[in-house]
Short mmCIF file of C-alpha atoms in Angstrom, two decimals:
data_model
loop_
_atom_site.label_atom_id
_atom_site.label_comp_id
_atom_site.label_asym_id
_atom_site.label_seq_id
_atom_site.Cartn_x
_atom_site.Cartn_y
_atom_site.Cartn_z
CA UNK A 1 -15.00 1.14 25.57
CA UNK A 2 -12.52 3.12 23.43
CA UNK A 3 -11.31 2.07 19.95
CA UNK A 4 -8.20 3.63 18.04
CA UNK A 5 -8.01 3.13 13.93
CA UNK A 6 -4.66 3.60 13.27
CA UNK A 7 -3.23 4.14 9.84
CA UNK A 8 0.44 3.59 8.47
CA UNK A 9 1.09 6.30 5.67
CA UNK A 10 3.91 6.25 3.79
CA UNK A 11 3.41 8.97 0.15
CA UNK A 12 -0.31 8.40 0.94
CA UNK A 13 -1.50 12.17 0.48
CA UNK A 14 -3.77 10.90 -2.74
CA UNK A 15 -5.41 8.10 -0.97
CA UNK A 16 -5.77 9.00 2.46
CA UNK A 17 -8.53 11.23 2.49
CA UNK A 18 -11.01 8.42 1.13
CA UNK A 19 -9.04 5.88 3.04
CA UNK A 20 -10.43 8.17 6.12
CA UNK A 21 -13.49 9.03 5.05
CA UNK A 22 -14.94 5.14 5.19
CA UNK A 23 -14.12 4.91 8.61
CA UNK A 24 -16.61 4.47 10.93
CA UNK A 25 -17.80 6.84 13.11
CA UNK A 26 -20.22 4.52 15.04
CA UNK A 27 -20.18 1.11 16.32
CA UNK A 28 -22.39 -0.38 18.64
CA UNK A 29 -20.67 -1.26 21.99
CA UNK A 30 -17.66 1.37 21.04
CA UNK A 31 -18.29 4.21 23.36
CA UNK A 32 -15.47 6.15 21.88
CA UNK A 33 -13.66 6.08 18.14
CA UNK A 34 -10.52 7.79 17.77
CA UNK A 35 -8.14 7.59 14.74
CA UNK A 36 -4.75 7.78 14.45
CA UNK A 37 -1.92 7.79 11.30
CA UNK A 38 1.78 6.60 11.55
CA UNK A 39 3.92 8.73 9.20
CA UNK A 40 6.54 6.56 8.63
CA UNK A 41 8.39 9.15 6.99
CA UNK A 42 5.88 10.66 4.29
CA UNK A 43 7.62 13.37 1.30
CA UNK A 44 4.70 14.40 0.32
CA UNK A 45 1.70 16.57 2.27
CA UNK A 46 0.73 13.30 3.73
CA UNK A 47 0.45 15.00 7.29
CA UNK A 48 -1.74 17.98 6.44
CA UNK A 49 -4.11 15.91 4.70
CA UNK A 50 -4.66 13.58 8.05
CA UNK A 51 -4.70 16.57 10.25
CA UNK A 52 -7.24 18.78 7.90
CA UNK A 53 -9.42 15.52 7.94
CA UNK A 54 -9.56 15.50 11.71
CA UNK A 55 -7.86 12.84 12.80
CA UNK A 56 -6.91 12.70 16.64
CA UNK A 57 -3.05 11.54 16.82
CA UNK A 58 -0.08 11.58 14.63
CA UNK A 59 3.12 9.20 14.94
CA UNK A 60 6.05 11.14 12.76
CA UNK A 61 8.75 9.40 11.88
CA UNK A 62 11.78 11.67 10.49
CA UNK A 63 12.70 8.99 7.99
CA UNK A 64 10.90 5.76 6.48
CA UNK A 65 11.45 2.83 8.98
CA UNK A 66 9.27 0.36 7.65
CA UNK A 67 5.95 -1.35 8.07
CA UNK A 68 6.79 -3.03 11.68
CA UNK A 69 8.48 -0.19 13.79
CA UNK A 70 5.23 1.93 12.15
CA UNK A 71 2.83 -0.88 13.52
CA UNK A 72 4.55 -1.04 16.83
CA UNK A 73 4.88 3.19 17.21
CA UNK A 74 1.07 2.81 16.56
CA UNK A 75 0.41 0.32 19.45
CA UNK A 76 2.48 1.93 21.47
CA UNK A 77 0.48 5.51 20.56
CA UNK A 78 -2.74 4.13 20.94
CA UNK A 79 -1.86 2.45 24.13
CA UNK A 80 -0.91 5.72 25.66
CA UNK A 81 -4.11 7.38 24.89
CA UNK A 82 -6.27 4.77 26.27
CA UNK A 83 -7.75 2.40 23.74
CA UNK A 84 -9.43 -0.56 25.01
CA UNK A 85 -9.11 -2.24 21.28
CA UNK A 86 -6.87 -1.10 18.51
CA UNK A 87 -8.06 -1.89 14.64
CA UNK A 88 -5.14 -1.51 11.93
CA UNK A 89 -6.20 -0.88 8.51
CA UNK A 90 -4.18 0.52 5.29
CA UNK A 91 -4.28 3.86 3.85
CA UNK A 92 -4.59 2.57 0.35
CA UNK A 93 -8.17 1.94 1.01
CA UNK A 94 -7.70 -1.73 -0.03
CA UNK A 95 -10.43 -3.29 3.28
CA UNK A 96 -13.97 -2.20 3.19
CA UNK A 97 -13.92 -0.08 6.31
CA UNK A 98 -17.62 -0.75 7.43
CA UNK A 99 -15.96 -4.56 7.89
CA UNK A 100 -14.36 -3.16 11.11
CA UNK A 101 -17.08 -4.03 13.16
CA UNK A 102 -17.10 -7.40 12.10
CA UNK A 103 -13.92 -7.02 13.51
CA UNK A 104 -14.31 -5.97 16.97
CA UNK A 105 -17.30 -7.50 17.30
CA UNK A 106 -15.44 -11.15 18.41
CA UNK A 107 -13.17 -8.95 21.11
CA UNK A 108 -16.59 -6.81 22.52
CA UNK A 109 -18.13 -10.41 23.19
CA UNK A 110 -15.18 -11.66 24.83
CA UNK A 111 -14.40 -14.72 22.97
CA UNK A 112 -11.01 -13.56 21.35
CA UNK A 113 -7.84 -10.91 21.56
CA UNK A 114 -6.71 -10.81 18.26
CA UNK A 115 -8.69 -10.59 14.97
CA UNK A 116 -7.64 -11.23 11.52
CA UNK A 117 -9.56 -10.12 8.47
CA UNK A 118 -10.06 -12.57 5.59
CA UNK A 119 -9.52 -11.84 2.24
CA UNK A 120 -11.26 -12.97 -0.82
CA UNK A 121 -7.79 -14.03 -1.76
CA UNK A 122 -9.03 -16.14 -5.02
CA UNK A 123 -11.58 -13.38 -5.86
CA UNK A 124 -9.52 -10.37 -6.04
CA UNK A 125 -8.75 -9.43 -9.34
CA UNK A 126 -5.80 -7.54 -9.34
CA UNK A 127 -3.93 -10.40 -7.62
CA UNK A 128 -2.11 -12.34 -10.24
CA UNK A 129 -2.03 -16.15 -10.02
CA UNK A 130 1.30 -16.43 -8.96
CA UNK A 131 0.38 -14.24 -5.94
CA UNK A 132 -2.34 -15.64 -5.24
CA UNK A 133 -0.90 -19.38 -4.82
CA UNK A 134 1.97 -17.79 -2.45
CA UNK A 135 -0.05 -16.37 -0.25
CA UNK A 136 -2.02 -19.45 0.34
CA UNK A 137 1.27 -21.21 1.03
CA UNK A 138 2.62 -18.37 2.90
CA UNK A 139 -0.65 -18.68 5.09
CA UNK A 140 0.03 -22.58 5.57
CA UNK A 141 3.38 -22.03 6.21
CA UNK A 142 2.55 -19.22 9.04
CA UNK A 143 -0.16 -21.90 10.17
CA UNK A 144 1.74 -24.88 10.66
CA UNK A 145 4.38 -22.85 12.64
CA UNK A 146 2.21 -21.24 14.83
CA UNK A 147 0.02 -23.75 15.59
CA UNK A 148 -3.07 -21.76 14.58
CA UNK A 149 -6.00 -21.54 12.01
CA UNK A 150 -5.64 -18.26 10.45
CA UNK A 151 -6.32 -18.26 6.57
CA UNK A 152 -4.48 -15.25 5.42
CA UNK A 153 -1.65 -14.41 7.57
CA UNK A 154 -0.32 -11.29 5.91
CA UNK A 155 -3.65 -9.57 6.04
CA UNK A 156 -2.86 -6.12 7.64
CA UNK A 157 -6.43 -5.44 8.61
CA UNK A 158 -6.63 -6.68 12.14
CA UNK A 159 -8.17 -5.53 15.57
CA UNK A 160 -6.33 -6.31 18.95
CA UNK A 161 -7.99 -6.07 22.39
CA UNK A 162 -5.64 -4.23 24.82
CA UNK A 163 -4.12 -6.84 26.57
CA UNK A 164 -2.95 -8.42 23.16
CA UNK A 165 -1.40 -4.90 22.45
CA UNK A 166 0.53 -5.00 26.04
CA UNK A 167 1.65 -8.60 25.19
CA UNK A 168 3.12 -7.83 21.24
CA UNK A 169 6.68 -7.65 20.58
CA UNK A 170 7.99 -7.28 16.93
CA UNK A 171 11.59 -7.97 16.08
CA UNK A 172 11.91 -7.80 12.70
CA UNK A 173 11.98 -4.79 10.21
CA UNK A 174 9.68 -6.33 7.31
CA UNK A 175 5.99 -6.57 8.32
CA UNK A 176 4.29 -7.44 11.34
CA UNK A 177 1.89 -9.64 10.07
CA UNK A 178 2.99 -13.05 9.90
CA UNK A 179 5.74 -12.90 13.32
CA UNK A 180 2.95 -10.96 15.51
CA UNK A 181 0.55 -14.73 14.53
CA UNK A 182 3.52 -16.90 15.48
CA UNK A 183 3.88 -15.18 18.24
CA UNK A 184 0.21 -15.39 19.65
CA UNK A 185 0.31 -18.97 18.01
CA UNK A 186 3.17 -19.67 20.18
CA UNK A 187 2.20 -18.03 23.51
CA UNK A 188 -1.32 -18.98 23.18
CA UNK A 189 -2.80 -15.10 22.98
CA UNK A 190 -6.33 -16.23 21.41
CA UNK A 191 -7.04 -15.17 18.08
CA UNK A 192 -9.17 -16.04 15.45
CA UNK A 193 -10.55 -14.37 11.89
CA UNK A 194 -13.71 -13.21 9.83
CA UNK A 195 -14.19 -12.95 6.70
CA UNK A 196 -13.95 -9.42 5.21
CA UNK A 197 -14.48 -7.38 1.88
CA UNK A 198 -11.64 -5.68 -0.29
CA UNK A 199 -11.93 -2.65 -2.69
CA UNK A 200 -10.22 -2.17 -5.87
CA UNK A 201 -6.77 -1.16 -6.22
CA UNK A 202 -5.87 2.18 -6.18
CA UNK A 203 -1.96 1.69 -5.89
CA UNK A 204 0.55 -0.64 -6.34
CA UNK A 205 1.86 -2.81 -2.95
CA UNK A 206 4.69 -1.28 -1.91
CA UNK A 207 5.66 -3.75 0.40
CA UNK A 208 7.66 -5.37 -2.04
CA UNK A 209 9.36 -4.60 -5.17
CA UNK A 210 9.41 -7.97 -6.33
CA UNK A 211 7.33 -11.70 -6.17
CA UNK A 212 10.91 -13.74 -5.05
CA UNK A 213 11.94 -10.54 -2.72
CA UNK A 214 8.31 -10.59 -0.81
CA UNK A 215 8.80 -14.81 -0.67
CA UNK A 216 12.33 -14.34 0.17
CA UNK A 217 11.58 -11.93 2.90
CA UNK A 218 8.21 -13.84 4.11
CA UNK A 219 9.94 -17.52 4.66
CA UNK A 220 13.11 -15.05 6.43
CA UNK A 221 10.93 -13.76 8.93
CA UNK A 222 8.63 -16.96 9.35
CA UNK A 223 11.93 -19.05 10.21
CA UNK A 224 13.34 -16.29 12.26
CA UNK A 225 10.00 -16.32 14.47
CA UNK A 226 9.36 -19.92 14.80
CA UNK A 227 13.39 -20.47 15.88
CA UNK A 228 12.87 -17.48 18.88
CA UNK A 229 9.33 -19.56 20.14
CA UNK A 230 10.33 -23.32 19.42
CA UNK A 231 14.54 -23.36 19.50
CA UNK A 232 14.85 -26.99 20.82
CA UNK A 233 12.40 -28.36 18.23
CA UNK A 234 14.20 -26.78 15.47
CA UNK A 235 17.40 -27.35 16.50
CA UNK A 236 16.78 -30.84 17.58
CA UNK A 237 15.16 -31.78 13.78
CA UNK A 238 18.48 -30.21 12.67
CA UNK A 239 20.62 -32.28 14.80
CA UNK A 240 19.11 -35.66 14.06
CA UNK A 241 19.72 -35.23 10.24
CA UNK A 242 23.85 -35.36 10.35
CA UNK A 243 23.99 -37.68 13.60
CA UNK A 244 21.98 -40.51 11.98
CA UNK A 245 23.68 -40.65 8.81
CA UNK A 246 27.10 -40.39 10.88
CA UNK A 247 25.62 -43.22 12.89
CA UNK A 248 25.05 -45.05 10.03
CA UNK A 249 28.15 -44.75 8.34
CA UNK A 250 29.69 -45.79 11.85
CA UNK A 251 27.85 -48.92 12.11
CA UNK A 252 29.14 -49.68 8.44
CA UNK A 253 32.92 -49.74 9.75
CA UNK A 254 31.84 -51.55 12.40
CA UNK A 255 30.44 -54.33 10.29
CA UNK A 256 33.56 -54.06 8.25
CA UNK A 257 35.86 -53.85 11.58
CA UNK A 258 34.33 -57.19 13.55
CA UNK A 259 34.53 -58.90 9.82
CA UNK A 260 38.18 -58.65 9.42
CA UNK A 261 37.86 -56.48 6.62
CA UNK A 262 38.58 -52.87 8.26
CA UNK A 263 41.54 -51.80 5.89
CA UNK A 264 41.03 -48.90 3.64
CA UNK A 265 37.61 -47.83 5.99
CA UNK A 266 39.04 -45.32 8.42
CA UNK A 267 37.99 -42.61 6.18
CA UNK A 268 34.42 -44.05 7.02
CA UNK A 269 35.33 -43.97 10.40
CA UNK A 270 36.03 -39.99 10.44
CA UNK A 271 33.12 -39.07 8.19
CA UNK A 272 30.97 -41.04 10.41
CA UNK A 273 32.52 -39.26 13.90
CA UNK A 274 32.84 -36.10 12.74
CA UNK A 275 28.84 -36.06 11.21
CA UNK A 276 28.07 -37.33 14.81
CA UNK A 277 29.86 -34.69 16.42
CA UNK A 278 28.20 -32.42 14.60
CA UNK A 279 24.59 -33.55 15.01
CA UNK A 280 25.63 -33.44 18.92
CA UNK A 281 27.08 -29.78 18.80
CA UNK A 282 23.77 -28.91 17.00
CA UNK A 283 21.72 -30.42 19.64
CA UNK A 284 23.73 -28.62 22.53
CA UNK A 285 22.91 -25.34 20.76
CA UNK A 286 19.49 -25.97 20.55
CA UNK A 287 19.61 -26.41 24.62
CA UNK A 288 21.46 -23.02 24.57
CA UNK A 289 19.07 -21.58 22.46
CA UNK A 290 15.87 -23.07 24.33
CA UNK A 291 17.42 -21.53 27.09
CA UNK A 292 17.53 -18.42 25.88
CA UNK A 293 13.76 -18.77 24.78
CA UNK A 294 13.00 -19.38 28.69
CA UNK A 295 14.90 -16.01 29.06
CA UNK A 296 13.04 -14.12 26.81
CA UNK A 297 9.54 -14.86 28.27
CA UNK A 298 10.58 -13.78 31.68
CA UNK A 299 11.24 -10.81 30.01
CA UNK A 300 8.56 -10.45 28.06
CA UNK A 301 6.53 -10.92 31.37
CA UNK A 302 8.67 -8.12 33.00
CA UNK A 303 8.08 -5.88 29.94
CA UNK A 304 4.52 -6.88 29.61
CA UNK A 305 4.14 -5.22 33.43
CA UNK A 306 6.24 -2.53 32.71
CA UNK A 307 4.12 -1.44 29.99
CA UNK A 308 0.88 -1.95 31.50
CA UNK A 309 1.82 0.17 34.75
CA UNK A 310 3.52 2.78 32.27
CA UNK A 311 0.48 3.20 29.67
CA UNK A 312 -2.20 2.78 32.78
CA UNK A 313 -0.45 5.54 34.08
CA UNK A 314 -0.89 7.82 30.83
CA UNK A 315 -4.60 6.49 30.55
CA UNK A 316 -5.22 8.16 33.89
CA UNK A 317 -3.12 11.17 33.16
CA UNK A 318 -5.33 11.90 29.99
CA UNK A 319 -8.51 11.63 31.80
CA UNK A 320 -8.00 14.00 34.43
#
């Protein structure tokens, strides 16, 4: 059993070395720990630090990307080389790295693929109360549209077994965190979460430069990820909205029309129609986009094969 800890870095030269040197080196039921960095673009001597501590691959980037192509280059990386489970922490040193085996512990016994760490969200000091409240509604939010339990969706440390890797797809260019749960939410990839321990700050988040940009950008890729898994639903809550007021209004004429008292109502009449129409049109796209939905899971299943065959195929390679 081989686990990778990978590590996006982005400017992490003054934290990375004790980032690294919590990691563990042992785990019972790991026979193999390897560790890996992303360098999503790093100006400063980000690199040399990694590869003077020792670690075993490095993903370079050119130029910064952003948190999800990182995460995904990772998977793909890790993949390649043959883990069997694949932990992703954060270079800043924020998750108590000897909470990595509570981790993989619910993936060694079988009973899960994906594993979330916990936060003590309401506990951590250098979380201001404003950010503290959104990412308890960002967690409902991420809960109710993926149909899942997780208590703090944008926590970044999280293991995934191998087949959960092979099955991940990330569209957007913010974060992973909160589309990869709507995604297992939606295609039923087990996962679950454990409580876990933080350290104190030793940087700013840079994942954000602002509370409304981070909510702005949050609810974006939420919506975004719930319309690609459940199109019909969406579209369908859409299309009921506009079509029963239009019926409504319709009905109204009508009453007016069989009355004798129709005159000076036609504008009633158009409103109504053209609301209809419009909750109909929505509808039809919805079918369209469900469609398309149907599409993508084929494909998914195609790539899903692809992959697996392609990153067997390397697994074998590297241990001849």
């Amino acid at each position: 059993m081989k686990l990778i800890i990978q590590v996006p870095c982005y400017n992490e030269a003054e934290t990375l070395e004790i980032a690294l040197n919590d990691l563990p080196k042992h785990i019972d039921g790991i026979d193999e720990i390897e560790y890996l960095i992303i360098n999503d673009g790093s100006k400063d001597n980000t690199v040399e630090v990694a590869k003077k501590w020792g670690v075993n691959y490095v993903v370079n980037f050119r130029r910064n990307k952003g948190l999800a192509k990182g995460f995904m280059a990772g998977l793909d990386a890790c993949l390649r080389n043959g883990a069997d489970i694949i932990v992703n922490t954060d270079a800043d040193n924020q998750y108590v790295a000897e909470d990595i085996e509570k981790l993989v512990k619910p993936i060694l016994e079988g009973k899960t693929d994906i594993v979330i760490g916990e936060r003590p969200i309401d506990q951590t000091e250098h979380f201001s109360f404003v950010k503290k409240k959104l990412q308890h509604f960002g967690s409902y939010v991420v809960r109710k549209a993926s149909n899942s339990d997780i208590p703090d969706a944008p926590s970044g440390f999280r293991a995934f077994s191998r087949e959960a890797a092979l099955r991940l797809n990330v569209t957007n260019e913010y974060t992973y965190t909160l589309e990869t749960i709507v995604q297992a939410g939606r295609e039923k990839i087990a996962q679950t979460s454990v409580p876990i321990r933080t350290n104190g700050e030793l940087r700013p988040s840079r994942l954000f430069n602002s509370m409304m940009g981070y909510v702005k950008k949050s609810m974006l890729t939420i919506l975004r990820a719930y319309l690609m898994y459940s199109p019909l639903k969406t579209f369908t809550i859409l299309a009921v909205i506009p079509f029963l007021v239009g019926l409504g209004i319709d009905i109204r004429y009508l009453v007016y029309f069989f009355g004798g008292n129709s005159a000076g109502h036609m504008q009633s009449l158009l409103l109504g129609s053209t609301l209809m129409m419009m909750g109909f049109m929505t509808f039809v796209m919805g079918l369209m986009a469900d469609l398309i939905a149907k599409n993508r899971k084929i494909l998914e299943d195609v790539q899903y094969h692809a992959r697996k065959l392609d990153y067997d195929r390397d697994t074998e390679k590297n241990d001849k």
